[in-house]
mmCIF file of C-alpha atoms and ligand atoms in Angstrom:
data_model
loop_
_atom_site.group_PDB
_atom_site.id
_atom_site.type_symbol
_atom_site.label_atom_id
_atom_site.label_comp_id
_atom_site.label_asym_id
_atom_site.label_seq_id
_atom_site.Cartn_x
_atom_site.Cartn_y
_atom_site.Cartn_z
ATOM 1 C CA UNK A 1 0.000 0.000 0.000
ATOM 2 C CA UNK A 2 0.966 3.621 -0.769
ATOM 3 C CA UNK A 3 2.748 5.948 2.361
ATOM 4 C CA UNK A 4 0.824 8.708 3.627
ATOM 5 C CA UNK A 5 0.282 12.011 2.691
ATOM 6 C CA UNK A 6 -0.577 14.937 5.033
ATOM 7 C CA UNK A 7 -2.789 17.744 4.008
ATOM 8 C CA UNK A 8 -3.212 20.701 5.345
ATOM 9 C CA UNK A 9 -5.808 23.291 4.542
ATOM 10 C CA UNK A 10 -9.241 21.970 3.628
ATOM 11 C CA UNK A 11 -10.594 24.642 2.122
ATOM 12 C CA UNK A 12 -12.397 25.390 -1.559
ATOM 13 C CA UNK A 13 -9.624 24.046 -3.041
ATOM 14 C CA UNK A 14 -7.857 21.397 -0.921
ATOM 15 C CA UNK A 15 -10.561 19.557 0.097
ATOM 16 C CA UNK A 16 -10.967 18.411 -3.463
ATOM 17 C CA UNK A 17 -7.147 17.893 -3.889
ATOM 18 C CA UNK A 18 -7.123 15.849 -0.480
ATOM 19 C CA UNK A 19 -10.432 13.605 -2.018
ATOM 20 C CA UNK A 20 -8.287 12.879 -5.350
ATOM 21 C CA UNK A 21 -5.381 11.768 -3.261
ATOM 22 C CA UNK A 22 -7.352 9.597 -1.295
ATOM 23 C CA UNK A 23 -9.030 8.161 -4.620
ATOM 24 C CA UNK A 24 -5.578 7.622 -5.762
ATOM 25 C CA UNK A 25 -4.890 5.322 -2.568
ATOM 26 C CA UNK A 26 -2.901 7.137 -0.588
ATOM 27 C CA UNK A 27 -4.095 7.400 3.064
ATOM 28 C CA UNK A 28 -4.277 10.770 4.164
ATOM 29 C CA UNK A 29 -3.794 12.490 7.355
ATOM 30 C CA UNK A 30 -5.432 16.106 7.365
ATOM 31 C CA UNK A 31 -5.743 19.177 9.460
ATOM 32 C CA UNK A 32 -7.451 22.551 9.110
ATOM 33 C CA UNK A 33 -7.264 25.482 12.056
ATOM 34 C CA UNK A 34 -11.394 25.073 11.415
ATOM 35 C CA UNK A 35 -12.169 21.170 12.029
ATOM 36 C CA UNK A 36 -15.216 21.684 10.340
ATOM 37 C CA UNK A 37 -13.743 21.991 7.259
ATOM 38 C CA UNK A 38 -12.442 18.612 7.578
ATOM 39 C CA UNK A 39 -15.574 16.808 7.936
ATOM 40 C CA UNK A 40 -15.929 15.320 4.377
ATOM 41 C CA UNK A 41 -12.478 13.745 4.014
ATOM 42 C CA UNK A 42 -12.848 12.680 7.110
ATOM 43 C CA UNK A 43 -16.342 10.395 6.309
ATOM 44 C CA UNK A 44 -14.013 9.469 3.164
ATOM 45 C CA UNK A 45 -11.499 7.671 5.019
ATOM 46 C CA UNK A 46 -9.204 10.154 6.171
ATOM 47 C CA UNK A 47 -7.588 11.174 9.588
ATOM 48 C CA UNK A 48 -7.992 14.158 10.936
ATOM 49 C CA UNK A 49 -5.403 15.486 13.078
ATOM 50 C CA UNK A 50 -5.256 18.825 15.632
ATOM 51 C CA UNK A 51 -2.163 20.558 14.572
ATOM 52 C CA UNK A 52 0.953 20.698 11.102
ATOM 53 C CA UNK A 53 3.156 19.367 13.976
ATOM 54 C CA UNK A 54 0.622 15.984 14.527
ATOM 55 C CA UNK A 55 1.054 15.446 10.435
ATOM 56 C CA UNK A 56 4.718 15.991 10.680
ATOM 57 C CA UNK A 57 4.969 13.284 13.064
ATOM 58 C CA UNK A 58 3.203 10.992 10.800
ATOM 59 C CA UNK A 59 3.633 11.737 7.463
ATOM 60 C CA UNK A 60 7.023 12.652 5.552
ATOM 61 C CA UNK A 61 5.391 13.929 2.191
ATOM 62 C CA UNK A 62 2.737 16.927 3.117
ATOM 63 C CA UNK A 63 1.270 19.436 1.127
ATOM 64 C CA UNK A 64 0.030 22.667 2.573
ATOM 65 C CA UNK A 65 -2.718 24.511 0.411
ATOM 66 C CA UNK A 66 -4.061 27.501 2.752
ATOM 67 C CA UNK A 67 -5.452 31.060 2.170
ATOM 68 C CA UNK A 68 -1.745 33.911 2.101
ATOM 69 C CA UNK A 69 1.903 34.103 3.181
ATOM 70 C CA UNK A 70 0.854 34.716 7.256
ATOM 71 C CA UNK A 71 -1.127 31.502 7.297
ATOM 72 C CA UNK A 72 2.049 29.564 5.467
ATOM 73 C CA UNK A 73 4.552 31.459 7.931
ATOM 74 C CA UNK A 74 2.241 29.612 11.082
ATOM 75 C CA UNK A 75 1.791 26.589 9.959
ATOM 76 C CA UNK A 76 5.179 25.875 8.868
ATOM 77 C CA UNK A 77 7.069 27.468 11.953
ATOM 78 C CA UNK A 78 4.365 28.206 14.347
ATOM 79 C CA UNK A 79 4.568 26.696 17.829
ATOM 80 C CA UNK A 80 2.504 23.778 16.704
ATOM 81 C CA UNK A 81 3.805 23.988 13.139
ATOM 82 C CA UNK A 82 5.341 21.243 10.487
ATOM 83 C CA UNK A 83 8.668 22.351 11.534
ATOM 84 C CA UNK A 84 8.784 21.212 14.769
ATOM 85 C CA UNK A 85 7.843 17.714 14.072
ATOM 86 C CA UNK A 86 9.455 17.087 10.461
ATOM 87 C CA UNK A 87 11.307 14.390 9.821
ATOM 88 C CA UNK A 88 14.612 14.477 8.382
ATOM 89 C CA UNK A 89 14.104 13.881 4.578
ATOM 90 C CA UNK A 90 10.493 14.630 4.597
ATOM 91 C CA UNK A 91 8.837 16.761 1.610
ATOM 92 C CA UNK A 92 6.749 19.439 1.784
ATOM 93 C CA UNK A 93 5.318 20.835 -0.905
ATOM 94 C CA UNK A 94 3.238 24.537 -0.514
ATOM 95 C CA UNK A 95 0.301 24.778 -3.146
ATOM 96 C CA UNK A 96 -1.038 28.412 -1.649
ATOM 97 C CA UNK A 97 -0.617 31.318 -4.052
ATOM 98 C CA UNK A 98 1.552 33.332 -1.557
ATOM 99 C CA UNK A 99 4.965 36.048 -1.549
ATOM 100 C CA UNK A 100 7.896 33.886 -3.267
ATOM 101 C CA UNK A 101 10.382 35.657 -0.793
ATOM 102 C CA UNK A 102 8.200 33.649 1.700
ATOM 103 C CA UNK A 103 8.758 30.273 0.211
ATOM 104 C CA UNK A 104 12.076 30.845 -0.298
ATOM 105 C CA UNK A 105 12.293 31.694 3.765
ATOM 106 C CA UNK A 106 10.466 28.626 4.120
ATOM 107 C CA UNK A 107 12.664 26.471 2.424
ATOM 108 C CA UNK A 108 15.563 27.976 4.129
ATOM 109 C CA UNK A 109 14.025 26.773 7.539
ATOM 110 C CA UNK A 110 12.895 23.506 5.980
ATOM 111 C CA UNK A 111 16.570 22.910 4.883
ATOM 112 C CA UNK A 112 17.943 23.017 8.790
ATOM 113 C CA UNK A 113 15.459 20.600 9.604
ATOM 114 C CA UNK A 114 17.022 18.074 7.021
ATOM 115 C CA UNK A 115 13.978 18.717 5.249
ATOM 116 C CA UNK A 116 12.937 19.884 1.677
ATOM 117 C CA UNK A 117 10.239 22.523 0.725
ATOM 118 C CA UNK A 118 9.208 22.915 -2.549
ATOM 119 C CA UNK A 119 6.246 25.582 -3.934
ATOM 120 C CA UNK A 120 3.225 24.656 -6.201
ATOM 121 C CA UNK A 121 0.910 27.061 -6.568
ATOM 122 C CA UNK A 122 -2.376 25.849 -8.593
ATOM 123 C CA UNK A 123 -4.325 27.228 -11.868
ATOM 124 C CA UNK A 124 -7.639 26.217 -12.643
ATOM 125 C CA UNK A 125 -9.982 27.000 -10.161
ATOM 126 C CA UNK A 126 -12.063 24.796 -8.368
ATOM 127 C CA UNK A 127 -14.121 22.718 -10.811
ATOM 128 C CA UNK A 128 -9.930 21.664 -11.596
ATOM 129 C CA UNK A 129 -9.482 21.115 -8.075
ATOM 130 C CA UNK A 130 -12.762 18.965 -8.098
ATOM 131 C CA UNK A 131 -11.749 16.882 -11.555
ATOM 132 C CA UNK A 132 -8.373 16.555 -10.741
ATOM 133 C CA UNK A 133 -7.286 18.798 -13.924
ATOM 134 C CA UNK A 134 -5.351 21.485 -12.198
ATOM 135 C CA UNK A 135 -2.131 22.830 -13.402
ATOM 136 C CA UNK A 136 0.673 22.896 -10.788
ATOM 137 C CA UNK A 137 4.079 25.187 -11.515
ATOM 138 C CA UNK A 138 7.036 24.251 -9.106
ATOM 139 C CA UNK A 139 9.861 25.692 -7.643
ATOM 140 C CA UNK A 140 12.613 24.157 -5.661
ATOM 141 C CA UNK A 141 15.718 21.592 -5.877
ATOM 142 C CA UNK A 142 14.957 19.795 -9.237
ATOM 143 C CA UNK A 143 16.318 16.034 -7.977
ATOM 144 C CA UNK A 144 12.991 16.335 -5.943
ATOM 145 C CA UNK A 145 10.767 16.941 -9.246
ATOM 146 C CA UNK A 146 9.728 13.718 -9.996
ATOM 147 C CA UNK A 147 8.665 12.839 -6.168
ATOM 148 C CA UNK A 148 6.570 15.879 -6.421
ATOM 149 C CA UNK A 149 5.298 14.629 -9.174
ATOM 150 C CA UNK A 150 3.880 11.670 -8.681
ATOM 151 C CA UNK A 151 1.932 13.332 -6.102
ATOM 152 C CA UNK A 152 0.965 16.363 -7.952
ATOM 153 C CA UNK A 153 -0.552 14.426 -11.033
ATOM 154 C CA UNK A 154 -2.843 12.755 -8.619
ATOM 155 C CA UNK A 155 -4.782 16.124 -8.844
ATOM 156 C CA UNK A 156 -3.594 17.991 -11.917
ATOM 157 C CA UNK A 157 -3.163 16.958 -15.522
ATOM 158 C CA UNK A 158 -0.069 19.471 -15.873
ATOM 159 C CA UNK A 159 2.776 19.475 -13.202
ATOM 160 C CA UNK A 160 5.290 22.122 -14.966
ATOM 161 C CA UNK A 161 9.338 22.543 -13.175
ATOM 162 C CA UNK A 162 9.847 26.166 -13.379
ATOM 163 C CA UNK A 163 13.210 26.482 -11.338
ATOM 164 C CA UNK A 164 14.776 27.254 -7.886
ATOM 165 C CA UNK A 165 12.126 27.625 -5.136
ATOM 166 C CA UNK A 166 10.135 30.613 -5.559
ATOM 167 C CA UNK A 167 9.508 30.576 -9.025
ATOM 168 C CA UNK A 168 6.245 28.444 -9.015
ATOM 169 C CA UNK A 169 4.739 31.573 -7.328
ATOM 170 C CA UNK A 170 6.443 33.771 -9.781
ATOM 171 C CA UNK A 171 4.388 31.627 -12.998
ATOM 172 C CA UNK A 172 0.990 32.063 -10.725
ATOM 173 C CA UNK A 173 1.077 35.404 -10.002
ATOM 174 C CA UNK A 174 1.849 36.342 -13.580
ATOM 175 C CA UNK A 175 -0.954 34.396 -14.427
ATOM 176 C CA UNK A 176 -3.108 35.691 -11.725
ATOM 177 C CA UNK A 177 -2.834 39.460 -12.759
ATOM 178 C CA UNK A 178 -3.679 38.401 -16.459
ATOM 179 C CA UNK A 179 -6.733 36.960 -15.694
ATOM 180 C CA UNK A 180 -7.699 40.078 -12.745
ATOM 181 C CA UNK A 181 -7.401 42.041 -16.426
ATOM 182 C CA UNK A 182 -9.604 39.640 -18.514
ATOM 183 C CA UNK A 183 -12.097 39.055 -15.830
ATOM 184 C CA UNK A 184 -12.786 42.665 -15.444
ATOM 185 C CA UNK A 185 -12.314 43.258 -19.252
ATOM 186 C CA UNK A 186 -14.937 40.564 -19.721
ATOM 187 C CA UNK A 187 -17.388 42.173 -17.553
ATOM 188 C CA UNK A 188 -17.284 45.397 -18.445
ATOM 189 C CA UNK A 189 -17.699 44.471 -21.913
ATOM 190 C CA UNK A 190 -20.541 42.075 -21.384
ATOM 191 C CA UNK A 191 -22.023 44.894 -19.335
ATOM 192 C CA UNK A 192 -21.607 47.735 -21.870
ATOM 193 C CA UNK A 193 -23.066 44.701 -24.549
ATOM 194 C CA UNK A 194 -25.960 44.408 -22.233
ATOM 195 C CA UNK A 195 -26.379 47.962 -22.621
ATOM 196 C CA UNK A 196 -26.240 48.097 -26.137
ATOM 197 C CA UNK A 197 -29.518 45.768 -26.366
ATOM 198 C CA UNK A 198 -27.408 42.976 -27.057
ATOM 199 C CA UNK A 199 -28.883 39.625 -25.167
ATOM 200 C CA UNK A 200 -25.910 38.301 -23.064
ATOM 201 C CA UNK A 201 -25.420 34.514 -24.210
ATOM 202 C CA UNK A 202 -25.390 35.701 -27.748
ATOM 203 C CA UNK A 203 -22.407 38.215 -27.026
ATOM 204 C CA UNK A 204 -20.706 35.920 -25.118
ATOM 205 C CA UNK A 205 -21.504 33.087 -28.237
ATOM 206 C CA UNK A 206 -20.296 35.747 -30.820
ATOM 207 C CA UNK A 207 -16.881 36.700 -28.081
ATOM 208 C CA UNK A 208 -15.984 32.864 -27.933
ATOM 209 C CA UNK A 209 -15.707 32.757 -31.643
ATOM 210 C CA UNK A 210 -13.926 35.691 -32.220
ATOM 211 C CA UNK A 211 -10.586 37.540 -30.911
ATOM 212 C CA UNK A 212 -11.971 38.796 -27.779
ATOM 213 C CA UNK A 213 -12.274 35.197 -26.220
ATOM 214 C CA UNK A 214 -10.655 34.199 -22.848
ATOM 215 C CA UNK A 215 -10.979 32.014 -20.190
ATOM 216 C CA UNK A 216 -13.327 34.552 -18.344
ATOM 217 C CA UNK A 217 -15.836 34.577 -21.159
ATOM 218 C CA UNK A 218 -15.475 31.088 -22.473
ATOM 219 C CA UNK A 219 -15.421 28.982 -19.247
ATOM 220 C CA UNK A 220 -15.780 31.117 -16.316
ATOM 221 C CA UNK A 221 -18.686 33.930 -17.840
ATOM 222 C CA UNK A 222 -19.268 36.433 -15.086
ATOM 223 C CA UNK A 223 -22.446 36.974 -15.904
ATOM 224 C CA UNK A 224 -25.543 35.298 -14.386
ATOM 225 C CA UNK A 225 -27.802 33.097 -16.705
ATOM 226 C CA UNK A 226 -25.043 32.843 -19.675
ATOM 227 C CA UNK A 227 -23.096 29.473 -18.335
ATOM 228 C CA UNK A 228 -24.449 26.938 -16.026
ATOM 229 C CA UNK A 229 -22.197 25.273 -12.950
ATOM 230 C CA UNK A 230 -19.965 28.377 -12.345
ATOM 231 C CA UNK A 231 -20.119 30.871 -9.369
ATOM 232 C CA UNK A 232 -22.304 33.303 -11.812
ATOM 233 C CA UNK A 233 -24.691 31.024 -11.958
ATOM 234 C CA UNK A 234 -25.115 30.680 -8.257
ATOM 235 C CA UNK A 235 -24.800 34.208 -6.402
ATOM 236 C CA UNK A 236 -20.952 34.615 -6.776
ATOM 237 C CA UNK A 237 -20.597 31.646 -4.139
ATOM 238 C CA UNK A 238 -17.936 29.609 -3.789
ATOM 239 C CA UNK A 239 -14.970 29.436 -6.580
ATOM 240 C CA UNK A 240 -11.814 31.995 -5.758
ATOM 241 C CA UNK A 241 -12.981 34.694 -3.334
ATOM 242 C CA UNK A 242 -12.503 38.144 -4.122
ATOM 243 C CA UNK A 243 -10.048 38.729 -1.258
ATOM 244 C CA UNK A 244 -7.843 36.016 -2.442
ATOM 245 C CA UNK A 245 -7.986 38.266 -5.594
ATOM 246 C CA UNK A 246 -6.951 41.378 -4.294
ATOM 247 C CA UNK A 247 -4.319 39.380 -2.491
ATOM 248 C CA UNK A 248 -2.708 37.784 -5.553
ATOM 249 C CA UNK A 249 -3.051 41.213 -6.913
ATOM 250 C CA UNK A 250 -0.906 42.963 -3.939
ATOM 251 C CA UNK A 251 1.161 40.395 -4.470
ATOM 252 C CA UNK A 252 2.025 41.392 -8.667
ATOM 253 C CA UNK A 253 2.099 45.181 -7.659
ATOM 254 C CA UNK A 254 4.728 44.382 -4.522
ATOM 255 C CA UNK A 255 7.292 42.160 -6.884
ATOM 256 C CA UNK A 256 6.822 44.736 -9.741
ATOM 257 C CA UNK A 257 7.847 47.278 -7.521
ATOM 258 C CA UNK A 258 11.021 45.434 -6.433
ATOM 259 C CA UNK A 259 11.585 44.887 -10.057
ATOM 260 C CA UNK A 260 10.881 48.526 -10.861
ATOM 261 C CA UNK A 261 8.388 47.100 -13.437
ATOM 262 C CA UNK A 262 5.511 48.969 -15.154
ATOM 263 C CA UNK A 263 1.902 47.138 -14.221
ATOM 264 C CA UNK A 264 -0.733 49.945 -15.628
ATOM 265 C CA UNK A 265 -3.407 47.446 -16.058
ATOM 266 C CA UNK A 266 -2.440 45.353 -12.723
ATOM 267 C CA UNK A 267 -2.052 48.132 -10.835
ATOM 268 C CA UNK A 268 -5.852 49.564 -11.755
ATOM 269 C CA UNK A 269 -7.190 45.763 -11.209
ATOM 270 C CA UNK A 270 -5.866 45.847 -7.748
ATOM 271 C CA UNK A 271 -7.512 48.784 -6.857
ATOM 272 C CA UNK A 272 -10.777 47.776 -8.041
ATOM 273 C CA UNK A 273 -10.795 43.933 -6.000
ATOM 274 C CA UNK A 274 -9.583 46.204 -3.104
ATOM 275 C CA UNK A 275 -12.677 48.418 -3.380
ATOM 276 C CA UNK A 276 -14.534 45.287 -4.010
ATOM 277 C CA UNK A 277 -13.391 44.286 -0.374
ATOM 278 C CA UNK A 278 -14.349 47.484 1.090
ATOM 279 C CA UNK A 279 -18.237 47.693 -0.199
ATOM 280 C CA UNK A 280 -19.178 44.049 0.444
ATOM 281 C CA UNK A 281 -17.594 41.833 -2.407
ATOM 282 C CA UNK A 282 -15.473 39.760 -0.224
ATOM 283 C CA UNK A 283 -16.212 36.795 0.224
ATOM 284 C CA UNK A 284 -17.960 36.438 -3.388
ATOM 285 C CA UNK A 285 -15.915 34.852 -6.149
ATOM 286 C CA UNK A 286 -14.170 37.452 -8.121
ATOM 287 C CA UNK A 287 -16.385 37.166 -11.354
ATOM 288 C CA UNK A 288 -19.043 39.412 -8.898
ATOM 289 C CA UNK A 289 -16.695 42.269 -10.590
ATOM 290 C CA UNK A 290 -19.562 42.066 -13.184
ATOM 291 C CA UNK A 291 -22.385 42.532 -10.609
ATOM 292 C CA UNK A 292 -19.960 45.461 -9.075
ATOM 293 C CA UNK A 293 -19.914 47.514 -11.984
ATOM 294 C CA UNK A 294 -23.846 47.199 -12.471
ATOM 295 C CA UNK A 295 -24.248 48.660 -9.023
ATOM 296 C CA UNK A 296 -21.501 51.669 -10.020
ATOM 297 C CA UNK A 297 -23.325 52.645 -12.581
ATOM 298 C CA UNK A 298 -27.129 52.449 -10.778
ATOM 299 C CA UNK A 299 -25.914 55.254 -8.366
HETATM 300 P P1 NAD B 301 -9.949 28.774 1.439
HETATM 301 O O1 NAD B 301 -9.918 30.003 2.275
HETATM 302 O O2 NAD B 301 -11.235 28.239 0.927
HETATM 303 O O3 NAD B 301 -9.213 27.568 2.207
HETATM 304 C C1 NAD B 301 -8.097 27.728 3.037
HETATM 305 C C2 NAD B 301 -8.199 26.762 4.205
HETATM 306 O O4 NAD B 301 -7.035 26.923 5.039
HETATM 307 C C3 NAD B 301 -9.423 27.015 5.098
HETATM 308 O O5 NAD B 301 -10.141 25.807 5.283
HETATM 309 C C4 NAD B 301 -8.801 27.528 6.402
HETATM 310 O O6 NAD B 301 -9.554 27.165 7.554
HETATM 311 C C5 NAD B 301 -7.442 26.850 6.386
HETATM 312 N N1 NAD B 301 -6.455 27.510 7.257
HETATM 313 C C6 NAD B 301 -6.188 28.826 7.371
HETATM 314 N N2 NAD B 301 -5.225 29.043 8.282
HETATM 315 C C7 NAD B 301 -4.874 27.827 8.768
HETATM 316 C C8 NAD B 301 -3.949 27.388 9.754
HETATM 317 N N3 NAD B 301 -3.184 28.258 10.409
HETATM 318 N N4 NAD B 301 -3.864 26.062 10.004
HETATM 319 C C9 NAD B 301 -4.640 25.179 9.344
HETATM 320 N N5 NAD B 301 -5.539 25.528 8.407
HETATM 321 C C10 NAD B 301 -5.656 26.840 8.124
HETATM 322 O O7 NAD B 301 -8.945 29.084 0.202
HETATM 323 P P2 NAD B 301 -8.897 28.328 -1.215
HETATM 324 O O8 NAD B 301 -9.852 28.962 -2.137
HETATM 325 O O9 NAD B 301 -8.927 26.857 -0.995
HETATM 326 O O10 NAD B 301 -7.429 28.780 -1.696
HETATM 327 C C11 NAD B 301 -6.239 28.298 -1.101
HETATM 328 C C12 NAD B 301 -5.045 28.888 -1.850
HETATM 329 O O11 NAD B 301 -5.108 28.506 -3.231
HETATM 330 C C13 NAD B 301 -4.987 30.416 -1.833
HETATM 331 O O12 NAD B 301 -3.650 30.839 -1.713
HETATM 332 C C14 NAD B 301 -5.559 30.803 -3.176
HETATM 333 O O13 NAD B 301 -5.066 32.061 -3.619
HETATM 334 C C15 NAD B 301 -5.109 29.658 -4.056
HETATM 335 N N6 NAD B 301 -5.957 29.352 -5.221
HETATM 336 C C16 NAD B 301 -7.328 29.321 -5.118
HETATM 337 C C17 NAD B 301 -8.095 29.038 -6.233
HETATM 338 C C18 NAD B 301 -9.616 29.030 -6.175
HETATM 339 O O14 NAD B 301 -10.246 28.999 -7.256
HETATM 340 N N7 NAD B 301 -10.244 29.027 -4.993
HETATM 341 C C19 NAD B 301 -7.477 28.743 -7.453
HETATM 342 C C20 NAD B 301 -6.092 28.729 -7.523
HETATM 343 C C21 NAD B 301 -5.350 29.037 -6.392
#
């Protein structure tokens, strides 16, 4: 039989990755600051545990997959963290979207435990997460790519080695600023459409076939009533909040100002999730951008 993995961080998102690795065989042993969130896995077979440092003491591979960099920072080196119950040799691999300076910290602290820490930040939202078709990109020592792999393609169809630790989260949040722009660009278009007279679905038919097409308006339509099973089609709930957003967001304008790099359209999307935050938006997914701008333009 296959050796454990520990999971940490039920959420939106891991609890589906922690269901695919159980489907795959592997027993898992998971934990999540709210035990509620745990409850599913649990009636699925898996062990739920109090603390990271109660995983660490049981499992040698863990992957961590919680909200931003201060909930990484705790339960890595927090007084019940991983840390201080890793074993020597054991791999951990990070799958939040969070700072790259704090992976790389991470892995520094990992290291003088005899340990290895690797980052593998997710794309694909969680209808992936639920399918098992996400897309991983890793950073970290590349001798440890193809353990990572075996247990990465247990919940994503592409695992892709980007370089030294750090740079996973370097791919997502590139990737995470483009689609802030097309998700915003996609509503406001659909809206002004709307406006127009034009009868959303059609648009959004006539978008997909032509040069304007993205992943926002071909798989992920922010607007209610033109896709069925995706957070527009149910209230903005569930999906990828709009905090998480705004955080991915901070985190493109922070390493393009360390870079001294220009970020127009980033910079403008990052203030708009942040005054999403402020008027009520948080905890809907992000496509709620579209019902945002509706309610701009009633006052
Ligand atoms: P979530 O908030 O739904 O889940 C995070 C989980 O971590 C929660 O269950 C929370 O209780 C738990 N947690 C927080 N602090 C903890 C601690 N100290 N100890 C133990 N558990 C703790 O978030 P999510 O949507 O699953 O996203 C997780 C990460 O993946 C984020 O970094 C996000 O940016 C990224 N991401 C999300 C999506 C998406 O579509 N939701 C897609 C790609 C990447």
């Amino acid at each position: 039989s296959k050796t454990p993995v520990g999971f940490i961080g039920l959420g939106n998102m891991g609890s589906h990755m922690a269901k695919n690795l159980l489907k795959h065989g592997y027993p898992v042993f998971a934990s999540d600051i709210f035990p509620e969130s745990c409850k599913e896995i649990q009636d699925l077979g898996a062990q739920v545990l109090d603390s990271p440092a109660e995983v660490a003491d049981r499992a040698d591979r863990i992957i961590t997959m919680l909200p931003s960099s201060p909930n990484v920072i705790e339960v890595y080196t927090g007084l019940k963290g991983i840390l201080k119950k890793v074993k020597k040799g054991s791999l951990l691999i990070d799958s939040s979207t969070i700072d790259p300076s704090v992976s790389k910290e991470m892995a520094k602290e990992a290291e003088k435990m005899g340990a290895v820490f690797m980052d593998a930040p997710v794309s694909g939202g969680v209808g992936a997460a639920r399918s098992g078709k996400l897309t991983f990109m890793v950073g970290g020592v590349e001798e440890e790519f193809t353990a990572v792999q075996e247990l990465l393609t247990c919940m994503g169809t592409n695992v892709v080695y980007c370089g030294e630790v750090g740079t996973g989260q370097a791919a997502k949040i590139c990737n995470n600023m483009l689609l802030a722009i097309s998700m915003i660009g996609t509503a406001e278009t659909m809206n002004l459409g709307i406006r127009l007279g034009l009868d959303p679905k059609l648009l959004s038919k006539i978008l997909n076939m032509s040069s304007g097409r993205c992943w926002s308006s071909d798989t992920y339509n922010p607007v209610p009533g033109v896709m069925e099973g995706v957070p527009s089609a149910n209230n903005y709930q569930g999906g990828f909040g709009t905090t998480l957003m705004a955080k991915d967001l901070g985190l493109a304008q922070d390493t393009a100002t360390n870079t001294k790099t220009a970020i127009p359209l980033g910079s403008v999307s990052h203030q708009i999730y942040r005054v999403m935050c402020a008027r009520g938006y948080a905890q809907k997914d992000f496509s709620s951008v579209f019902q945002f701008l509706r309610e701009e333009e009633n006052q």
